[in-house]
Every structure is written in C-alpha cells, then in structure tokens.
Coordinates of C-alpha atoms in Angstrom, one line a residue:
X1 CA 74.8 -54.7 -20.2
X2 CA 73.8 -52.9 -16.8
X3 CA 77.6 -51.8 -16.6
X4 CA 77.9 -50.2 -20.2
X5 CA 74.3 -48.5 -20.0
X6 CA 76.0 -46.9 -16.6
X7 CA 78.9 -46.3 -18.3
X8 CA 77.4 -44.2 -20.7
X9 CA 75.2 -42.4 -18.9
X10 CA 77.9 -41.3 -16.6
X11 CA 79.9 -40.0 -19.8
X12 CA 77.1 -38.4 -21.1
X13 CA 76.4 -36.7 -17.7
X14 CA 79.4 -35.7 -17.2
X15 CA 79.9 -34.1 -20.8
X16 CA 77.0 -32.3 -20.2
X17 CA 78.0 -31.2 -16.9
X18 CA 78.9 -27.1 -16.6
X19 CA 82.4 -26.8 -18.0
X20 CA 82.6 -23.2 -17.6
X21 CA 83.8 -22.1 -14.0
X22 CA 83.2 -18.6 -13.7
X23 CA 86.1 -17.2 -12.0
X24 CA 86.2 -13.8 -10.1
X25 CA 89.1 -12.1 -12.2
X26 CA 90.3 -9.7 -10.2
X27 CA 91.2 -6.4 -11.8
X28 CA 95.0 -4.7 -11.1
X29 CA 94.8 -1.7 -9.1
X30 CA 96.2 0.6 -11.7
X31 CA 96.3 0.4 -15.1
X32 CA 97.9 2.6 -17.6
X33 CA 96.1 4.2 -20.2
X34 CA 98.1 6.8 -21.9
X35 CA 101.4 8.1 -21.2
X36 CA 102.8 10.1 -23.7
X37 CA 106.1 11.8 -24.3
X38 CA 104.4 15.1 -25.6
X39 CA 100.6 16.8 -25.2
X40 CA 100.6 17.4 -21.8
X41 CA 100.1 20.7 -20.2
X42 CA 103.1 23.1 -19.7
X43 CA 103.0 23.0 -16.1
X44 CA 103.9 20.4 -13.4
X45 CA 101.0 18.6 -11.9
X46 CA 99.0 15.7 -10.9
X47 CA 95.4 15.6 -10.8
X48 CA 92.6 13.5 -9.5
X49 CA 89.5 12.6 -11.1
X50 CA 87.0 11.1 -9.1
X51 CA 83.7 13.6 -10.2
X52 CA 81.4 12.1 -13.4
X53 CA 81.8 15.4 -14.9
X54 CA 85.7 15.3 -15.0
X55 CA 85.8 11.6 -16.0
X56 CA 83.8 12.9 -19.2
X57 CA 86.1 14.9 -20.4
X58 CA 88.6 11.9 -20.4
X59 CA 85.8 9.7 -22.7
X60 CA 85.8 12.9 -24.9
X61 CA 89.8 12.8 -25.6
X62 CA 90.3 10.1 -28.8
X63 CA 93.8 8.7 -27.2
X64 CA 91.4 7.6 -24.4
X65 CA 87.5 7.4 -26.0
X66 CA 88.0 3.7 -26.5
X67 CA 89.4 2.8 -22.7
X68 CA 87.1 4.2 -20.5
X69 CA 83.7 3.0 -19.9
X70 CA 80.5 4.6 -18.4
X71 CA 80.6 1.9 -15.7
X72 CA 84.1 3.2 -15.3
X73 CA 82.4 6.2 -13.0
X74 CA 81.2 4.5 -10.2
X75 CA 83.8 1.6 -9.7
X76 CA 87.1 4.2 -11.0
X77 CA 89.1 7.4 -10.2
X78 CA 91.9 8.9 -12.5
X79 CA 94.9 10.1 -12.5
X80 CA 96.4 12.8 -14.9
X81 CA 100.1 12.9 -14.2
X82 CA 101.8 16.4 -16.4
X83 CA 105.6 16.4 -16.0
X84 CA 105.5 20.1 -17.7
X85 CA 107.4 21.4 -20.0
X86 CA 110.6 19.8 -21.0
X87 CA 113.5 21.5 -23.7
X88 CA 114.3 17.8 -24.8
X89 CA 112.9 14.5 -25.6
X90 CA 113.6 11.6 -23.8
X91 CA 111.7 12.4 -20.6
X92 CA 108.6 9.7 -19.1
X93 CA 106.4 10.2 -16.5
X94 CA 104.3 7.6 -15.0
X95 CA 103.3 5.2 -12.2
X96 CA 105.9 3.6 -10.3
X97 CA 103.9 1.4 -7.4
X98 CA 100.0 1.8 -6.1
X99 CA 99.5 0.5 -2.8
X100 CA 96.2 -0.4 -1.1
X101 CA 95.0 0.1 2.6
X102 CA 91.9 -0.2 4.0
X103 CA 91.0 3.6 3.4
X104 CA 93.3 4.7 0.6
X105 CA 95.9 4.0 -2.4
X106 CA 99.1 5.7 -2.3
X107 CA 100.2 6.3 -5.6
X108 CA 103.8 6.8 -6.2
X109 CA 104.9 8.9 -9.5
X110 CA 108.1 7.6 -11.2
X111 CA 109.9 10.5 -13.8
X112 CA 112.6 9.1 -16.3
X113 CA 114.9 11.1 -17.1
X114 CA 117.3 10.9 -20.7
X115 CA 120.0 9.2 -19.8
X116 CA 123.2 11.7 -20.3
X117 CA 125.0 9.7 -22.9
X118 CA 121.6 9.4 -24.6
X119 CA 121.1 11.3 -28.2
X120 CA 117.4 12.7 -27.8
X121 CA 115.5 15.2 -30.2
X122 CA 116.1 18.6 -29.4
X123 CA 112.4 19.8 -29.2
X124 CA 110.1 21.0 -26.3
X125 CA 107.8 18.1 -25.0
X126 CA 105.0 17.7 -22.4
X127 CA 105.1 14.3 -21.1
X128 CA 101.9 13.2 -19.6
X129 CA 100.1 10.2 -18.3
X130 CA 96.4 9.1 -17.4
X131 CA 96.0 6.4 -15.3
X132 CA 92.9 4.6 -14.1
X133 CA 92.9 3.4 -9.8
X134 CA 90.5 0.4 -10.1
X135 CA 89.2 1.7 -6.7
X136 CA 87.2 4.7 -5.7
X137 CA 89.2 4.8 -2.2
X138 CA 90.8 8.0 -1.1
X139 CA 94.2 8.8 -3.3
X140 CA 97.2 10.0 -2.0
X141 CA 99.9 10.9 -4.7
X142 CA 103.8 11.1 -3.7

C-alpha cells in the first residue's frame, strides 16, 4: 500500500510540476518589414533611423502601423532602403546579409534586377524597403 500511495504522489507531483520552460527566444537580427516594388522615393538612398521622432513617422505609415511597436524605440533602428526611380517593373531592393560585431552591423543591400528575357510592365516604379536591425549598435550600410 506504501508503494502505490508513493506511486501516486510522485505522479501527481510531477503533473503538477512547471511544464512551461521559458526559453530566451532570440530575435533575428533583421527582419523585413516592407519591401515594395513601387512607393518609394524617386531618388537613390538608404537611410537610418535610430531617433524616436523618425521611428514615428514609420508607426504613422499603414503598410507598417501594425509592425512596429513603441518598445520598438529603445531596443531597434531602421532602415529605409529607396532604389529610385525605375522605367520598368521587375526591379527589388532589399537586404542581402546583416552581420554583427561587437560595435556595429554591417548591412549589405542586395538590388534585383529583371531578368533580360523577362516580360515586365512597362511603367515607372519606386522600389523600396524598410527594414528593422534588432540592435541599436552602430549601422554601417554597403
């Protein structure tokens, strides 16, 4: 009788035990959160957003209102990445690697390019990206 009673309470111990392990889940170091073939600016550029007022503006934009949260400030920088103006479709900018040091990430830009056998719409576009660095380290874009 001794042995079942022990039984049991070691089953029901057990059951009761904490079954949830909270994990550290370990955010990627970029993450995309727009990139768009058209509605970027006319010119080529990439800029950095690191300052609470500029990060506001990106909350304001509805493509982005829904992936960027006011927590986002202090633990995040952006990136706005405008390929400029384009005569045809078929044209992608983005991220192509993010690297981490101890001081900075190096962010590298990848552009696509239509492929020359490709049929693409004959319209002007403004390809554009925003990325979020999960990392307010120094950014160094090449």
């Amino acid at each position: 009788m001794k042995k079942i009673s022990l039984l049991l309470l070691t089953l029901i111990l057990v059951s009761c035990g904490a079954t949830s392990t909270k994990t550290n889940i370990k955010k990627p170091l970029f993450e995309i959160l727009t990139q768009q073939s058209d509605g970027g600016a006319s010119i080529r550029f990439f800029e950095i957003l690191t300052e609470e007022k500029e990060i506001a503006m990106l909350q304001n934009d509805k493509k982005l209102k829904n992936k960027i949260k006011p927590n986002d400030i202090q633990t995040s920088n952006f990136i706005v990445l405008n390929m400029g103006e384009k005569s045809t479709g078929g044209y992608k900018i983005g991220v192509g690697s993010a690297i981490e040091t101890d001081k900075k990430i190096i962010v590298t830009v990848k552009e696509t390019l239509p492929e020359s056998e490709t049929v693409v719409p004959q319209v002007i576009t403004n390809p554009y990206c925003v990325v979020r660095i999960n990392s307010k380290k120094e950014i160094i874009i090449k």
